[in-house]
PDB file of C-alpha atoms in Angstrom:
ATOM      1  CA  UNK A  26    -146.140  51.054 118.552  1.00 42.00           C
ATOM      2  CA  UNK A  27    -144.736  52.876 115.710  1.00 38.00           C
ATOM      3  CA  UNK A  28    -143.545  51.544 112.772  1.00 39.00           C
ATOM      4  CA  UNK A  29    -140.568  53.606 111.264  1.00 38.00           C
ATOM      5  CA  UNK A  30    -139.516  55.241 114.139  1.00 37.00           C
ATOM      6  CA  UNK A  31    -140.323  55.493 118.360  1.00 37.00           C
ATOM      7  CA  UNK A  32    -140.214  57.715 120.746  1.00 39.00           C
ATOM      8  CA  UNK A  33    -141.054  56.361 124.863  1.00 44.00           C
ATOM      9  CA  UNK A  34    -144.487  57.676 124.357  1.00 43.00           C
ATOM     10  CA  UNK A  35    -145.329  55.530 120.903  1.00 47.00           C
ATOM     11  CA  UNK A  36    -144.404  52.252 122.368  1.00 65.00           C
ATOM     12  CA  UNK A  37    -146.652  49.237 123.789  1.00 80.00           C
ATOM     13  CA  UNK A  38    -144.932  49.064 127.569  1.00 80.00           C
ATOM     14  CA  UNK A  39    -145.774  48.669 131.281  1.00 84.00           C
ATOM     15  CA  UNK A  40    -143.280  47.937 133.823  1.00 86.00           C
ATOM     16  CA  UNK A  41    -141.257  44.890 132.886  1.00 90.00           C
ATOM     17  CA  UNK A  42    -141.225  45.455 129.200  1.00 95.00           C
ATOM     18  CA  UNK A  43    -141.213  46.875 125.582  1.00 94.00           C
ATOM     19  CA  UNK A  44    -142.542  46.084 122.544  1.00 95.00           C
ATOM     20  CA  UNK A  45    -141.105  48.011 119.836  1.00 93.00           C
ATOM     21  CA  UNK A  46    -140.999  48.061 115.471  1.00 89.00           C
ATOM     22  CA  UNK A  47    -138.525  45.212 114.660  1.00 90.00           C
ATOM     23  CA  UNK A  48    -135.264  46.900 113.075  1.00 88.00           C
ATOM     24  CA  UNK A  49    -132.746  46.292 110.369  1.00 88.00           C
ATOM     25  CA  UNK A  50    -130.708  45.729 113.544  1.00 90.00           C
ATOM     26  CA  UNK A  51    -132.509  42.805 114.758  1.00 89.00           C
ATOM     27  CA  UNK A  52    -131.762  40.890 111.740  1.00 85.00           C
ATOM     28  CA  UNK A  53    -129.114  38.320 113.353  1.00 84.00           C
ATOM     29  CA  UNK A  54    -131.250  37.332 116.346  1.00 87.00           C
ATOM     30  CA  UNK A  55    -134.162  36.818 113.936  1.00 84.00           C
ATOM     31  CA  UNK A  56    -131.967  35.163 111.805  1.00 82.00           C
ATOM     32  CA  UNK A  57    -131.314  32.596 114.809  1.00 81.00           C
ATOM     33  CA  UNK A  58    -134.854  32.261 115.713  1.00 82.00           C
ATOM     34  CA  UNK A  59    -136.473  31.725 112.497  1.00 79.00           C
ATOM     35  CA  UNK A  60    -133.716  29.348 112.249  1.00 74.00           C
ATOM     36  CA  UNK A  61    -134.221  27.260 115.124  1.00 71.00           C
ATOM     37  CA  UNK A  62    -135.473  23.748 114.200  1.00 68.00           C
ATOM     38  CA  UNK A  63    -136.980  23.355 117.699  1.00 73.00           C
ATOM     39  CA  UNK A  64    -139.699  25.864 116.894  1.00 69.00           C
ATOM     40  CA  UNK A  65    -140.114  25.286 113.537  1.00 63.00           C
ATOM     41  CA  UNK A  66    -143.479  23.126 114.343  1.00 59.00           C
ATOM     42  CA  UNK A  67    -145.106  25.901 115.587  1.00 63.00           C
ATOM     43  CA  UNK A  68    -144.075  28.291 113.364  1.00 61.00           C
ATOM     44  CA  UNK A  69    -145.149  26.624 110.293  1.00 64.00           C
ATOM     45  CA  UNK A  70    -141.412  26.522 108.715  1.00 64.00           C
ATOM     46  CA  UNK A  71    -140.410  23.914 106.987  1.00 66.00           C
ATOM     47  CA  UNK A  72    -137.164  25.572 105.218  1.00 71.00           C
ATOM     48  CA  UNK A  73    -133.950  27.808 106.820  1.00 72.00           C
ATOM     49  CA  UNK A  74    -134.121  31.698 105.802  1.00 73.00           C
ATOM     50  CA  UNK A  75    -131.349  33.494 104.768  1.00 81.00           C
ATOM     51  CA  UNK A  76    -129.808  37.070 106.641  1.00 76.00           C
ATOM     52  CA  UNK A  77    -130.462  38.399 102.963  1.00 81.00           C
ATOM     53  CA  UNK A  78    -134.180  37.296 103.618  1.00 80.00           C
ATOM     54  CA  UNK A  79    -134.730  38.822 107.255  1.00 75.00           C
ATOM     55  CA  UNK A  80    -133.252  41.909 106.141  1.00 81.00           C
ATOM     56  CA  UNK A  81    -135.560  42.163 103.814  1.00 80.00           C
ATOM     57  CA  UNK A  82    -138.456  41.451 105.331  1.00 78.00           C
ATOM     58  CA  UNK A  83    -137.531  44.051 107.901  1.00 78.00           C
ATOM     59  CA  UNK A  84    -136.743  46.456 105.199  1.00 79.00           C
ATOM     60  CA  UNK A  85    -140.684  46.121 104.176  1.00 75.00           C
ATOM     61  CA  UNK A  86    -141.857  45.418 108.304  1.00 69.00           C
ATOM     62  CA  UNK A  87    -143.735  48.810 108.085  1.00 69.00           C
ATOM     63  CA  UNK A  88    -146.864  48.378 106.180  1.00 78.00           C
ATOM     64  CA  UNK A  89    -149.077  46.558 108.099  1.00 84.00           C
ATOM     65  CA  UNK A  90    -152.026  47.815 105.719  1.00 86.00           C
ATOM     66  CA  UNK A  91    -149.854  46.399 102.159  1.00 82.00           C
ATOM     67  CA  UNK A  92    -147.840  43.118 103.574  1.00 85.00           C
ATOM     68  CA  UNK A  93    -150.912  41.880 105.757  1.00 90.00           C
ATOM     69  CA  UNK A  94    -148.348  41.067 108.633  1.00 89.00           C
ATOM     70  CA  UNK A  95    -146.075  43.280 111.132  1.00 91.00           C
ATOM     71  CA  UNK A  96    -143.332  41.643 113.548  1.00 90.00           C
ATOM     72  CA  UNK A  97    -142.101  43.268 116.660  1.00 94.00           C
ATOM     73  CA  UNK A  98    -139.884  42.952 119.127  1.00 94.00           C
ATOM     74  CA  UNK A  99    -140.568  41.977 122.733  1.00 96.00           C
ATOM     75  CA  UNK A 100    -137.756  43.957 125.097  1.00 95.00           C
ATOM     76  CA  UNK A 101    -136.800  43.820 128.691  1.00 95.00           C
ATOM     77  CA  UNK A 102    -137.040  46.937 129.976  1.00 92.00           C
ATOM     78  CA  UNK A 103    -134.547  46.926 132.067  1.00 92.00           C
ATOM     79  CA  UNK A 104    -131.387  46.432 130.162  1.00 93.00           C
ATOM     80  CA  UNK A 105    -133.096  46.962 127.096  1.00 91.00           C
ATOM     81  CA  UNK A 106    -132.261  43.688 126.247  1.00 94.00           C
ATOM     82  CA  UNK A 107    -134.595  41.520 123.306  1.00 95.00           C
ATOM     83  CA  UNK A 108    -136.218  37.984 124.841  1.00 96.00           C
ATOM     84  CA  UNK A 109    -138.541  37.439 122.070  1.00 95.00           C
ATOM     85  CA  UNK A 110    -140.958  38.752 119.123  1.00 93.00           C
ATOM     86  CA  UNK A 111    -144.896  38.582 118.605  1.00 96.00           C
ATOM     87  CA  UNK A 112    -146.349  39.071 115.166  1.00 93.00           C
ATOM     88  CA  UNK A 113    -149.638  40.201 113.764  1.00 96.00           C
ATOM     89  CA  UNK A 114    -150.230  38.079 110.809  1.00 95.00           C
ATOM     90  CA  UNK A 115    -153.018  37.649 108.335  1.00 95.00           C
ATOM     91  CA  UNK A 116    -154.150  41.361 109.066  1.00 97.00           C
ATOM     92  CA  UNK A 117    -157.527  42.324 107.562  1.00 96.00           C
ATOM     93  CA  UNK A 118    -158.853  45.638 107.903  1.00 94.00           C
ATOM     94  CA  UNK A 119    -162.449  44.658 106.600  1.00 95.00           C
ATOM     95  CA  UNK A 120    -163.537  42.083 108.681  1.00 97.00           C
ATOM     96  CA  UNK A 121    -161.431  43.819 111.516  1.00 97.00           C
ATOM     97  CA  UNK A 122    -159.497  40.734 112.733  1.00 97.00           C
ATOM     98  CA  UNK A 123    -155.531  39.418 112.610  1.00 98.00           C
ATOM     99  CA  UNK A 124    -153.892  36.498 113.805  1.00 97.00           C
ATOM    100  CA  UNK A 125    -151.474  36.684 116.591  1.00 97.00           C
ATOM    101  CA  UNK A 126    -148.053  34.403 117.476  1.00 95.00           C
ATOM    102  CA  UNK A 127    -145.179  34.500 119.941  1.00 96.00           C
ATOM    103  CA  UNK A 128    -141.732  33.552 120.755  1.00 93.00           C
ATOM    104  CA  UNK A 129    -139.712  34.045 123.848  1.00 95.00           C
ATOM    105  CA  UNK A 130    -136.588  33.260 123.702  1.00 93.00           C
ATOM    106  CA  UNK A 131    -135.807  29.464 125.941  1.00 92.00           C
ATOM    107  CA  UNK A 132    -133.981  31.345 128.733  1.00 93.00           C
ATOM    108  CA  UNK A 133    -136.479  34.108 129.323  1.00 95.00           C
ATOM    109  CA  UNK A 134    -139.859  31.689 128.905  1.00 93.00           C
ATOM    110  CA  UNK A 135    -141.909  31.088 132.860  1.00 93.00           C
ATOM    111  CA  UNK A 136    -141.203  34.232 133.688  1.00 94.00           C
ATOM    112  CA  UNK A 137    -144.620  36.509 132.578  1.00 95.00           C
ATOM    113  CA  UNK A 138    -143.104  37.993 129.834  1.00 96.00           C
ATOM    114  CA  UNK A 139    -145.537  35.997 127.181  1.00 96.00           C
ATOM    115  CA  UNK A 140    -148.538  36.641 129.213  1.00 97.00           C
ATOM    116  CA  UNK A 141    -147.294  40.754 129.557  1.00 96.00           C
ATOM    117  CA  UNK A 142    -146.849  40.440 126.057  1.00 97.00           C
ATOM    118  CA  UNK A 143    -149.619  38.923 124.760  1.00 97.00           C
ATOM    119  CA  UNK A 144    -152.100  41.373 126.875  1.00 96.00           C
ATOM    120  CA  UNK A 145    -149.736  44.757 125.083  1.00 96.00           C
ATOM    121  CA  UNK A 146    -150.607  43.274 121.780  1.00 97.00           C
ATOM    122  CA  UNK A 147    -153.993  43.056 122.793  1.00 97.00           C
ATOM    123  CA  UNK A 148    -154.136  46.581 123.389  1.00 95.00           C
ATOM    124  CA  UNK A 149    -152.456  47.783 120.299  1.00 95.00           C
ATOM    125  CA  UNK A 150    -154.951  45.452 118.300  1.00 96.00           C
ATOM    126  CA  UNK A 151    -158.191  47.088 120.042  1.00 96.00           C
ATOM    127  CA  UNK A 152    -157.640  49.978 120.544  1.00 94.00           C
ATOM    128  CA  UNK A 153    -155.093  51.403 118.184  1.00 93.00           C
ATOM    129  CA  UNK A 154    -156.146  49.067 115.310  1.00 95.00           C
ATOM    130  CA  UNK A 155    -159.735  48.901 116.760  1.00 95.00           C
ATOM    131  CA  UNK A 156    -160.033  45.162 115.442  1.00 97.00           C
ATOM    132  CA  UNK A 157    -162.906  43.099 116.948  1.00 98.00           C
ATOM    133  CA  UNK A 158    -161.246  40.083 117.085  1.00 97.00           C
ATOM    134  CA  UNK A 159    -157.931  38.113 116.813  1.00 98.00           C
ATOM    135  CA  UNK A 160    -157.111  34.280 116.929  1.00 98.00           C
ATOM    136  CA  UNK A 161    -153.910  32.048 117.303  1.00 97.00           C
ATOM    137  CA  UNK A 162    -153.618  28.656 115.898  1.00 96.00           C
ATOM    138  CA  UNK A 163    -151.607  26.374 118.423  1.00 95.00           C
ATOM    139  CA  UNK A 164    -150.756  22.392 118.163  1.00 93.00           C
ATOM    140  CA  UNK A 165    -152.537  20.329 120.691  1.00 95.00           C
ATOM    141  CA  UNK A 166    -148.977  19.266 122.182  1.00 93.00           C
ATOM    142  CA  UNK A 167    -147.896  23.219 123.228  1.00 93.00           C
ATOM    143  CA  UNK A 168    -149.671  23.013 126.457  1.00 95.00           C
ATOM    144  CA  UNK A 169    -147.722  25.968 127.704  1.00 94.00           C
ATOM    145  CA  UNK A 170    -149.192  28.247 124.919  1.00 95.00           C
ATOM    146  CA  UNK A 171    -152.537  26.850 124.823  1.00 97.00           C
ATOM    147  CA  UNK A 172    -152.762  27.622 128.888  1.00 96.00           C
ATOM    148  CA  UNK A 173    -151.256  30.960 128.161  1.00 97.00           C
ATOM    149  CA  UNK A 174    -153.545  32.244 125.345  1.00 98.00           C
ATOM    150  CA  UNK A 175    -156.706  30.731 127.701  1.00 97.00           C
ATOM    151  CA  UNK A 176    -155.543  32.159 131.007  1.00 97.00           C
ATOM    152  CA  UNK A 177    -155.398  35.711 129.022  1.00 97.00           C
ATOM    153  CA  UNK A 178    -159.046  35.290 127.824  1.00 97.00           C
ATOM    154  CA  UNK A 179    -158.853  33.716 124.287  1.00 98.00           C
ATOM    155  CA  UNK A 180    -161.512  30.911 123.731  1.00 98.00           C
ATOM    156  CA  UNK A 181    -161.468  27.711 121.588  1.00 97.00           C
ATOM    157  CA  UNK A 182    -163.400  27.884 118.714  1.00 97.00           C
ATOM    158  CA  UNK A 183    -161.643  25.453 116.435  1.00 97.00           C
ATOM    159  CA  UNK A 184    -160.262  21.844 116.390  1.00 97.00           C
ATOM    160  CA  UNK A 185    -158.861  20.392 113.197  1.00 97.00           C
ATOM    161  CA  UNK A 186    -158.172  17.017 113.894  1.00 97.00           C
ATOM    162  CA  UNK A 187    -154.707  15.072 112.709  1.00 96.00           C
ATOM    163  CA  UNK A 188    -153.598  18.635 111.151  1.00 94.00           C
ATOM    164  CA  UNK A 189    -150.083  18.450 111.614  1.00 91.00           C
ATOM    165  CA  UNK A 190    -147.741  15.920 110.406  1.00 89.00           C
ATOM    166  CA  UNK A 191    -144.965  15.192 112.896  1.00 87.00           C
ATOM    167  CA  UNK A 192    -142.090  12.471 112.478  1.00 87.00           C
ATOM    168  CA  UNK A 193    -143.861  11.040 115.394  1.00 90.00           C
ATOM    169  CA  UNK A 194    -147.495  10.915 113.775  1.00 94.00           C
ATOM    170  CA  UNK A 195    -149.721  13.465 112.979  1.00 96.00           C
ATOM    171  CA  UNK A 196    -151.634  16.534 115.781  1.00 94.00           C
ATOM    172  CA  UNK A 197    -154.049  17.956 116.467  1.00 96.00           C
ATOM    173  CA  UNK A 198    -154.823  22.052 115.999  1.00 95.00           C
ATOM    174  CA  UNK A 199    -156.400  24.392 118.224  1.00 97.00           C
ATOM    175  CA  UNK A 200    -158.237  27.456 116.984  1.00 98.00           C
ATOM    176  CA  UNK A 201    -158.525  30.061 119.970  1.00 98.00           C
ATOM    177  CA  UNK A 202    -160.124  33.734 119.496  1.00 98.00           C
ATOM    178  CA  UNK A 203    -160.521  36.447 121.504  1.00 98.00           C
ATOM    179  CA  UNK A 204    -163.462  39.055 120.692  1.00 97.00           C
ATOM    180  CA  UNK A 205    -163.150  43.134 121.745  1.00 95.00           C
ATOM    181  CA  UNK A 206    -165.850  43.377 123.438  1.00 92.00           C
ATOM    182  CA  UNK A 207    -165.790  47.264 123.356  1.00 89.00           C
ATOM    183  CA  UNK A 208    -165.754  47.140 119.824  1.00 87.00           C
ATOM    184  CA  UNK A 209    -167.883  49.530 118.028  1.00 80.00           C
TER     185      UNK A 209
END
């Protein structure tokens, strides 16, 4: 993966897809994403962005070191078409470890692409980033995600009880981590 610009050989990738440096171009359908009230539970947003704001943020998407955080975009290889985005977030480079979230978009989800995904971040993380360790943080409700990240390897190491305030009560939070264990 690299950040400003790619070539076929500096992308993550295996057969079904691509994840590439998200663009200026791929402001609009991050725009509708980050927008999308259905999510906003697991993404921790509570407010709408603005184009203006996505554009900027992808404007300054290419400092992983500075910003702490780096989003890309998940393609399908075949038509070259985008079905969803997975972020490193709370980078840090001295305790070698980052968090790690997903989206896939509703019509491409069930299909592997989150699992495929998931295990090309992986590999950017250990061995181009040689972190030992990265974690997600997932409500107790998103079965799907919480089988995903555990089918891939990741294990609990967290529970924070009544974390998340919902209209329908507060939920629980899941702490899953998964160590390099080549790590040096």
């Amino acid at each position: 993966i690299n950040q400003n610009s790619y070539s076929d050989e500096q992308q993550e990738k295996n057969e079904n897809i691509i994840i590439r440096a998200a663009e200026p171009k791929d402001a609009s359908l991050i725009y509708d994403w980050e927008n999308d009230q259905e999510i906003w539970r697991v993404s921790e947003t509570y407010m709408p962005y603005s184009l203006y704001q996505i554009e900027q943020f992808l404007l300054n998407n290419n400092d992983l070191f500075s910003v702490r955080q780096v989003r890309f975009i998940i393609e399908r290889k075949r038509d070259s078409k985008p079905i969803g985005c997975i972020d490193i977030y709370d980078f840090d480079p001295i305790h070698f470890r980052a968090g790690i979230g997903i989206l896939i978009q509703k019509e491409f989800r069930k299909q592997g692409y989150a699992k495929e995904s998931v295990q090309l971040l992986l590999n950017y993380c250990f061995n181009i980033l040689m972190l030992k360790q990265v974690y997600c943080l997932i409500d107790s409700l998103n079965l799907d995600s919480l089988n995903l990240f555990k089918n891939i390897g990741f294990k609990q190491c967290g529970y924070r009880k009544e974390w998340i305030r919902t209209p329908n009560g507060f939920i629980d939070e899941i702490e899953l981590q998964y160590i390099n264990k080549n790590f040096k």
